[in-house]
Amino acid sequence: MTIFSTLSRLEAENRSFALLQIVESRGSTPRHSACMVVTEGGEVHGTIGGGMLERLAIERARAAVVEGASCLFHGRLARQGENAVGSDCGGAVTVHIAVYPRRPELFLLGAGHVNREVARAAQALDFQVTVADTWQANLEHPELPTACRRVSGKDYAAIVPQLGLDEQSYVVIATNHEDREALTGVIGLPVRYLGLLASRRKAHHFRNVLRKELGMAEQEIARLHAPLGLDIHAETPAEIAISILGELVSLYRGHRVTPQVTPTDGEAQAAACQQEIAVTG
């Protein structure tokens, strides 16, 4: 398999990888022009010359994939001194390590009006989109982009394990009447983003469910974005989709996105009392 067919396969599988290429070579070195691929899982395809030089370059490439940042690797085929790799050949190489992160994966639980708009806009932003629903008719809606992966099941307890959620997953919950089931199935998983389409009142209710009925710690509950999206006073499904994706893009590009916080029961009651005093006083 050639490097190019390997790169094509990795892109189709949406896997992170680094492409290593010798960009400068001086003196006696095993290779003067070569490239290789190192995947997020540690697979290696091709060679830039072998030996300690290649081993150290692979280690740096694996770290670069985790960091999500391209870099240069300098290696001197010497036993001592800066960038020495423990060899006596005497030459030196510079390797460009280009990191290609996987496309962001967006999982939409519920295929109603808002999530259909989110799916349409997300694909234009190069998100890989999975849509899940317990109602098959929603997954067959003509406005749902054809490229979306579709997952169905009798309930969200059956659906969530099929999704393959991990630390790089973005999840948006907007079901017809199964938000609680979807939320409880995902809240304990280490996803990068978890958002619930909800008013402040509804968000407050669900946080209390997590807190009082499920006994979840405040630190876990704090991960929930509800209400979700940027505050742009959105009203229509298309406007709401833009507000959600604005928040996701900001997070994907490395900016901190803090979930909106609804008050606890005591705070809510205190706020209500203060409002009543202000009105009647």
mmCIF file of C-alpha atoms in Angstrom:
data_model
loop_
_atom_site.group_PDB
_atom_site.id
_atom_site.type_symbol
_atom_site.label_atom_id
_atom_site.label_comp_id
_atom_site.label_asym_id
_atom_site.label_seq_id
_atom_site.Cartn_x
_atom_site.Cartn_y
_atom_site.Cartn_z
ATOM 1 C CA MET A 1 0.000 0.000 0.000
ATOM 2 C CA THR A 2 1.411 3.388 -0.994
ATOM 3 C CA ILE A 3 1.582 6.408 1.278
ATOM 4 C CA PHE A 4 -1.114 8.093 -0.800
ATOM 5 C CA SER A 5 -3.562 5.188 -0.496
ATOM 6 C CA THR A 6 -2.856 5.103 3.253
ATOM 7 C CA LEU A 7 -3.607 8.810 3.551
ATOM 8 C CA SER A 8 -6.828 8.352 1.577
ATOM 9 C CA ARG A 9 -7.929 5.504 3.853
ATOM 10 C CA LEU A 10 -7.178 7.444 7.035
ATOM 11 C CA GLU A 11 -9.128 10.436 5.779
ATOM 12 C CA ALA A 12 -12.095 8.221 4.856
ATOM 13 C CA GLU A 13 -11.974 6.654 8.341
ATOM 14 C CA ASN A 14 -11.703 10.129 9.921
ATOM 15 C CA ARG A 15 -8.575 9.303 11.918
ATOM 16 C CA SER A 16 -5.896 11.721 13.088
ATOM 17 C CA PHE A 17 -2.397 11.231 11.705
ATOM 18 C CA ALA A 18 0.929 12.914 11.096
ATOM 19 C CA LEU A 19 2.751 13.029 7.784
ATOM 20 C CA LEU A 20 6.529 13.098 8.277
ATOM 21 C CA GLN A 21 8.684 14.359 5.428
ATOM 22 C CA ILE A 22 12.406 15.021 5.238
ATOM 23 C CA VAL A 23 12.718 18.665 4.210
ATOM 24 C CA GLU A 24 16.461 19.107 4.726
ATOM 25 C CA SER A 25 19.375 16.684 4.720
ATOM 26 C CA ARG A 26 23.084 17.385 5.265
ATOM 27 C CA GLY A 27 26.019 15.003 5.130
ATOM 28 C CA SER A 28 25.753 11.250 5.485
ATOM 29 C CA THR A 29 22.174 10.193 6.292
ATOM 30 C CA PRO A 30 20.153 7.014 5.592
ATOM 31 C CA ARG A 31 17.640 8.875 3.402
ATOM 32 C CA HIS A 32 17.785 12.296 1.779
ATOM 33 C CA SER A 33 14.173 12.425 0.655
ATOM 34 C CA ALA A 34 11.436 10.299 2.190
ATOM 35 C CA CYS A 35 8.130 10.418 4.027
ATOM 36 C CA MET A 36 6.091 8.282 6.394
ATOM 37 C CA VAL A 37 2.786 8.324 8.256
ATOM 38 C CA VAL A 38 2.145 7.898 11.983
ATOM 39 C CA THR A 39 -1.495 7.481 13.071
ATOM 40 C CA GLU A 40 -3.240 8.477 16.293
ATOM 41 C CA GLY A 41 -3.203 4.811 17.295
ATOM 42 C CA GLY A 42 0.553 4.507 16.762
ATOM 43 C CA GLU A 43 0.504 2.726 13.395
ATOM 44 C CA VAL A 44 3.498 3.482 11.178
ATOM 45 C CA HIS A 45 3.507 3.403 7.382
ATOM 46 C CA GLY A 46 6.633 4.038 5.304
ATOM 47 C CA THR A 47 10.102 4.961 6.538
ATOM 48 C CA ILE A 48 12.483 7.915 6.697
ATOM 49 C CA GLY A 49 15.554 5.758 7.193
ATOM 50 C CA GLY A 50 15.095 3.630 10.300
ATOM 51 C CA GLY A 51 17.284 3.513 13.392
ATOM 52 C CA MET A 52 17.185 5.870 16.341
ATOM 53 C CA LEU A 53 16.524 8.853 14.091
ATOM 54 C CA GLU A 54 13.267 7.357 12.916
ATOM 55 C CA ARG A 55 12.317 6.078 16.373
ATOM 56 C CA LEU A 56 12.692 9.533 17.915
ATOM 57 C CA ALA A 57 10.847 11.138 15.008
ATOM 58 C CA ILE A 58 7.950 8.714 15.526
ATOM 59 C CA GLU A 59 7.806 9.554 19.233
ATOM 60 C CA ARG A 60 7.697 13.260 18.406
ATOM 61 C CA ALA A 61 4.998 12.645 15.782
ATOM 62 C CA ARG A 62 2.810 10.765 18.270
ATOM 63 C CA ALA A 63 3.122 13.646 20.715
ATOM 64 C CA ALA A 64 2.327 16.142 17.948
ATOM 65 C CA VAL A 65 -0.872 14.249 17.052
ATOM 66 C CA VAL A 66 -1.987 14.380 20.693
ATOM 67 C CA GLU A 67 -1.143 18.101 20.844
ATOM 68 C CA GLY A 68 -2.829 18.722 17.508
ATOM 69 C CA ALA A 69 0.045 20.905 16.311
ATOM 70 C CA SER A 70 2.502 20.510 13.427
ATOM 71 C CA CYS A 71 6.207 20.932 14.140
ATOM 72 C CA LEU A 72 9.787 20.362 12.959
ATOM 73 C CA PHE A 73 12.021 17.559 14.192
ATOM 74 C CA HIS A 74 15.786 18.043 13.998
ATOM 75 C CA GLY A 75 18.109 15.073 14.251
ATOM 76 C CA ARG A 76 21.904 14.882 14.156
ATOM 77 C CA LEU A 77 23.440 11.478 13.544
ATOM 78 C CA ALA A 78 25.930 11.951 16.359
ATOM 79 C CA ARG A 79 26.313 10.594 19.893
ATOM 80 C CA GLN A 80 26.619 13.905 21.710
ATOM 81 C CA GLY A 81 25.471 17.481 21.389
ATOM 82 C CA GLU A 82 22.205 19.183 20.538
ATOM 83 C CA ASN A 83 19.657 17.003 18.662
ATOM 84 C CA ALA A 84 22.037 13.997 18.745
ATOM 85 C CA VAL A 85 20.239 10.687 18.119
ATOM 86 C CA GLY A 86 23.063 8.300 19.089
ATOM 87 C CA SER A 87 24.635 7.469 15.741
ATOM 88 C CA ASP A 88 28.057 7.906 14.139
ATOM 89 C CA CYS A 89 27.040 8.732 10.559
ATOM 90 C CA GLY A 90 27.721 12.426 11.042
ATOM 91 C CA GLY A 91 24.862 13.848 8.963
ATOM 92 C CA ALA A 92 21.755 15.761 9.997
ATOM 93 C CA VAL A 93 18.142 15.897 8.882
ATOM 94 C CA THR A 94 15.136 18.097 9.458
ATOM 95 C CA VAL A 95 11.734 16.428 9.343
ATOM 96 C CA HIS A 96 8.499 18.340 8.939
ATOM 97 C CA ILE A 97 5.733 16.703 10.990
ATOM 98 C CA ALA A 98 2.398 17.841 9.569
ATOM 99 C CA VAL A 99 -0.533 16.947 11.817
ATOM 100 C CA TYR A 100 -3.933 16.270 10.265
ATOM 101 C CA PRO A 101 -6.555 16.057 13.018
ATOM 102 C CA ARG A 102 -9.717 14.163 12.432
ATOM 103 C CA ARG A 103 -12.774 16.128 11.432
ATOM 104 C CA PRO A 104 -14.889 17.151 14.421
ATOM 105 C CA GLU A 105 -17.660 14.624 15.066
ATOM 106 C CA LEU A 106 -21.081 15.951 15.935
ATOM 107 C CA PHE A 107 -23.767 13.669 17.369
ATOM 108 C CA LEU A 108 -27.324 14.960 17.226
ATOM 109 C CA LEU A 109 -29.741 13.126 19.500
ATOM 110 C CA GLY A 110 -33.129 13.846 18.037
ATOM 111 C CA ALA A 111 -33.811 14.565 14.371
ATOM 112 C CA GLY A 112 -36.421 17.285 14.709
ATOM 113 C CA HIS A 113 -36.558 20.790 13.227
ATOM 114 C CA VAL A 114 -33.589 22.286 15.089
ATOM 115 C CA ASN A 115 -31.216 19.356 14.741
ATOM 116 C CA ARG A 116 -32.007 19.063 11.040
ATOM 117 C CA GLU A 117 -30.902 22.683 10.639
ATOM 118 C CA VAL A 118 -27.831 21.988 12.782
ATOM 119 C CA ALA A 119 -26.953 19.002 10.576
ATOM 120 C CA ARG A 120 -27.265 21.035 7.383
ATOM 121 C CA ALA A 121 -25.087 23.870 8.648
ATOM 122 C CA ALA A 122 -22.561 21.557 10.319
ATOM 123 C CA GLN A 123 -21.771 19.699 7.126
ATOM 124 C CA ALA A 124 -20.865 22.973 5.442
ATOM 125 C CA LEU A 125 -18.371 23.480 8.301
ATOM 126 C CA ASP A 126 -16.832 20.040 7.679
ATOM 127 C CA PHE A 127 -18.258 18.354 10.764
ATOM 128 C CA GLN A 128 -18.869 14.634 10.476
ATOM 129 C CA VAL A 129 -22.498 14.330 11.531
ATOM 130 C CA THR A 130 -24.362 11.443 13.147
ATOM 131 C CA VAL A 131 -28.094 11.784 13.785
ATOM 132 C CA ALA A 132 -29.939 9.471 16.181
ATOM 133 C CA ASP A 133 -33.637 9.102 16.881
ATOM 134 C CA THR A 134 -36.120 6.544 18.164
ATOM 135 C CA TRP A 135 -38.572 7.513 15.443
ATOM 136 C CA GLN A 136 -37.497 6.161 12.052
ATOM 137 C CA ALA A 137 -39.606 8.701 10.153
ATOM 138 C CA ASN A 138 -37.458 11.516 11.570
ATOM 139 C CA LEU A 139 -34.316 9.838 10.255
ATOM 140 C CA GLU A 140 -35.904 9.601 6.802
ATOM 141 C CA HIS A 141 -36.937 13.254 6.662
ATOM 142 C CA PRO A 142 -36.051 14.757 3.233
ATOM 143 C CA GLU A 143 -34.425 17.835 4.812
ATOM 144 C CA LEU A 144 -31.856 15.731 6.654
ATOM 145 C CA PRO A 145 -28.581 15.764 4.650
ATOM 146 C CA THR A 146 -27.964 12.473 2.872
ATOM 147 C CA ALA A 147 -24.347 12.294 4.068
ATOM 148 C CA CYS A 148 -25.385 12.057 7.727
ATOM 149 C CA ARG A 149 -24.857 8.778 9.506
ATOM 150 C CA ARG A 150 -28.164 7.622 10.977
ATOM 151 C CA VAL A 151 -28.626 5.552 14.141
ATOM 152 C CA SER A 152 -31.960 4.266 15.397
ATOM 153 C CA GLY A 153 -33.145 2.219 18.361
ATOM 154 C CA LYS A 154 -36.144 1.548 20.556
ATOM 155 C CA ASP A 155 -34.835 4.038 23.131
ATOM 156 C CA TYR A 156 -31.709 6.062 23.907
ATOM 157 C CA ALA A 157 -30.410 3.392 26.258
ATOM 158 C CA ALA A 158 -30.074 1.251 23.122
ATOM 159 C CA ILE A 159 -28.875 4.082 20.879
ATOM 160 C CA VAL A 160 -26.069 5.676 22.929
ATOM 161 C CA PRO A 161 -23.776 2.579 23.008
ATOM 162 C CA GLN A 162 -23.935 2.443 19.192
ATOM 163 C CA LEU A 163 -22.598 5.974 18.739
ATOM 164 C CA GLY A 164 -18.947 5.424 19.689
ATOM 165 C CA LEU A 165 -18.689 8.595 21.763
ATOM 166 C CA ASP A 166 -15.247 9.625 23.038
ATOM 167 C CA GLU A 167 -13.252 12.620 24.288
ATOM 168 C CA GLN A 168 -13.489 14.359 20.897
ATOM 169 C CA SER A 169 -17.263 14.019 20.468
ATOM 170 C CA TYR A 170 -19.676 16.956 20.381
ATOM 171 C CA VAL A 171 -23.215 16.032 21.454
ATOM 172 C CA VAL A 172 -26.416 18.044 21.086
ATOM 173 C CA ILE A 173 -29.654 16.750 22.614
ATOM 174 C CA ALA A 174 -32.945 17.985 21.157
ATOM 175 C CA THR A 175 -35.473 15.154 21.211
ATOM 176 C CA ASN A 176 -39.227 15.304 21.048
ATOM 177 C CA HIS A 177 -39.925 14.017 24.573
ATOM 178 C CA GLU A 178 -36.907 11.869 25.507
ATOM 179 C CA ASP A 179 -34.395 14.474 26.646
ATOM 180 C CA ARG A 180 -34.091 12.954 30.104
ATOM 181 C CA GLU A 181 -33.281 9.479 28.760
ATOM 182 C CA ALA A 182 -30.769 10.854 26.272
ATOM 183 C CA LEU A 183 -29.136 13.118 28.844
ATOM 184 C CA THR A 184 -28.741 10.438 31.509
ATOM 185 C CA GLY A 185 -27.217 8.134 28.898
ATOM 186 C CA VAL A 186 -24.536 10.640 27.882
ATOM 187 C CA ILE A 187 -23.793 12.826 30.920
ATOM 188 C CA GLY A 188 -21.392 10.286 32.435
ATOM 189 C CA LEU A 189 -19.346 9.863 29.266
ATOM 190 C CA PRO A 190 -16.150 11.892 28.646
ATOM 191 C CA VAL A 191 -17.428 13.807 25.610
ATOM 192 C CA ARG A 192 -15.883 17.137 24.701
ATOM 193 C CA TYR A 193 -19.190 18.989 24.524
ATOM 194 C CA LEU A 194 -22.676 18.139 25.764
ATOM 195 C CA GLY A 195 -25.483 20.536 25.012
ATOM 196 C CA LEU A 196 -29.218 20.374 25.725
ATOM 197 C CA LEU A 197 -31.741 22.458 23.811
ATOM 198 C CA ALA A 198 -33.703 23.955 26.681
ATOM 199 C CA SER A 199 -35.049 27.119 28.216
ATOM 200 C CA ARG A 200 -33.464 28.307 31.466
ATOM 201 C CA ARG A 201 -36.377 26.852 33.402
ATOM 202 C CA LYS A 202 -36.087 23.481 31.702
ATOM 203 C CA ALA A 203 -32.299 23.480 32.148
ATOM 204 C CA HIS A 204 -32.765 24.219 35.853
ATOM 205 C CA HIS A 205 -35.202 21.290 36.129
ATOM 206 C CA PHE A 206 -32.837 18.853 34.447
ATOM 207 C CA ARG A 207 -29.905 19.912 36.597
ATOM 208 C CA ASN A 208 -32.044 19.161 39.640
ATOM 209 C CA VAL A 209 -32.889 15.752 38.208
ATOM 210 C CA LEU A 210 -29.185 14.999 37.803
ATOM 211 C CA ARG A 211 -28.396 16.386 41.231
ATOM 212 C CA LYS A 212 -31.226 15.019 43.386
ATOM 213 C CA GLU A 213 -32.509 11.914 41.622
ATOM 214 C CA LEU A 214 -29.290 10.582 40.129
ATOM 215 C CA GLY A 215 -26.923 11.883 42.798
ATOM 216 C CA MET A 216 -24.451 13.368 40.349
ATOM 217 C CA ALA A 217 -21.638 15.608 41.567
ATOM 218 C CA GLU A 218 -21.739 19.324 40.760
ATOM 219 C CA GLN A 219 -18.518 18.994 38.783
ATOM 220 C CA GLU A 220 -20.171 16.528 36.398
ATOM 221 C CA ILE A 221 -23.363 18.563 36.112
ATOM 222 C CA ALA A 222 -21.307 21.679 35.319
ATOM 223 C CA ARG A 223 -20.248 20.083 32.019
ATOM 224 C CA LEU A 224 -23.770 20.467 30.637
ATOM 225 C CA HIS A 225 -24.388 23.381 28.272
ATOM 226 C CA ALA A 226 -28.031 24.297 28.828
ATOM 227 C CA PRO A 227 -29.233 26.595 27.501
ATOM 228 C CA LEU A 228 -26.775 25.869 24.713
ATOM 229 C CA GLY A 229 -25.396 28.076 21.965
ATOM 230 C CA LEU A 230 -24.292 31.684 21.766
ATOM 231 C CA ASP A 231 -26.740 34.292 23.031
ATOM 232 C CA ILE A 232 -27.768 35.909 19.738
ATOM 233 C CA HIS A 233 -31.503 36.080 20.586
ATOM 234 C CA ALA A 234 -32.181 33.262 18.133
ATOM 235 C CA GLU A 235 -35.804 32.261 17.535
ATOM 236 C CA THR A 236 -36.125 30.188 14.357
ATOM 237 C CA PRO A 237 -34.592 26.696 13.962
ATOM 238 C CA ALA A 238 -32.045 28.084 11.491
ATOM 239 C CA GLU A 239 -31.049 30.894 13.877
ATOM 240 C CA ILE A 240 -30.773 28.460 16.783
ATOM 241 C CA ALA A 241 -28.566 26.207 14.641
ATOM 242 C CA ILE A 242 -26.226 29.123 13.949
ATOM 243 C CA SER A 243 -25.991 29.926 17.664
ATOM 244 C CA ILE A 244 -25.172 26.283 18.493
ATOM 245 C CA LEU A 245 -22.541 25.942 15.780
ATOM 246 C CA GLY A 246 -20.992 29.263 16.736
ATOM 247 C CA GLU A 247 -20.362 27.816 20.190
ATOM 248 C CA LEU A 248 -19.024 24.533 18.784
ATOM 249 C CA VAL A 249 -16.655 26.237 16.337
ATOM 250 C CA SER A 250 -15.326 28.465 19.106
ATOM 251 C CA LEU A 251 -14.586 25.400 21.228
ATOM 252 C CA TYR A 252 -13.112 23.475 18.302
ATOM 253 C CA ARG A 253 -10.774 26.357 17.510
ATOM 254 C CA GLY A 254 -9.369 26.262 21.007
ATOM 255 C CA HIS A 255 -11.350 28.939 22.822
ATOM 256 C CA ARG A 256 -12.791 28.287 26.259
ATOM 257 C CA VAL A 257 -16.559 27.923 26.208
ATOM 258 C CA THR A 258 -18.197 28.160 29.634
ATOM 259 C CA PRO A 259 -21.642 26.569 30.069
ATOM 260 C CA GLN A 260 -24.431 28.913 31.094
ATOM 261 C CA VAL A 261 -25.338 28.293 34.715
ATOM 262 C CA THR A 262 -28.881 28.243 36.016
ATOM 263 C CA PRO A 263 -29.417 28.995 39.719
ATOM 264 C CA THR A 264 -29.810 26.302 42.351
ATOM 265 C CA ASP A 265 -33.138 25.908 44.140
ATOM 266 C CA GLY A 266 -32.125 28.249 46.974
ATOM 267 C CA GLU A 267 -30.796 30.867 44.595
ATOM 268 C CA ALA A 268 -33.910 30.659 42.438
ATOM 269 C CA GLN A 269 -36.196 31.118 45.452
ATOM 270 C CA ALA A 270 -34.112 34.044 46.697
ATOM 271 C CA ALA A 271 -34.235 35.668 43.282
ATOM 272 C CA ALA A 272 -38.007 35.187 43.146
ATOM 273 C CA CYS A 273 -38.406 36.772 46.599
ATOM 274 C CA GLN A 274 -36.269 39.738 45.639
ATOM 275 C CA GLN A 275 -38.325 40.212 42.475
ATOM 276 C CA GLU A 276 -41.574 40.076 44.495
ATOM 277 C CA ILE A 277 -40.264 42.621 46.997
ATOM 278 C CA ALA A 278 -39.217 44.916 44.160
ATOM 279 C CA VAL A 279 -42.668 44.693 42.578
ATOM 280 C CA THR A 280 -44.781 44.991 45.754
ATOM 281 C CA GLY A 281 -42.490 47.115 47.916
#
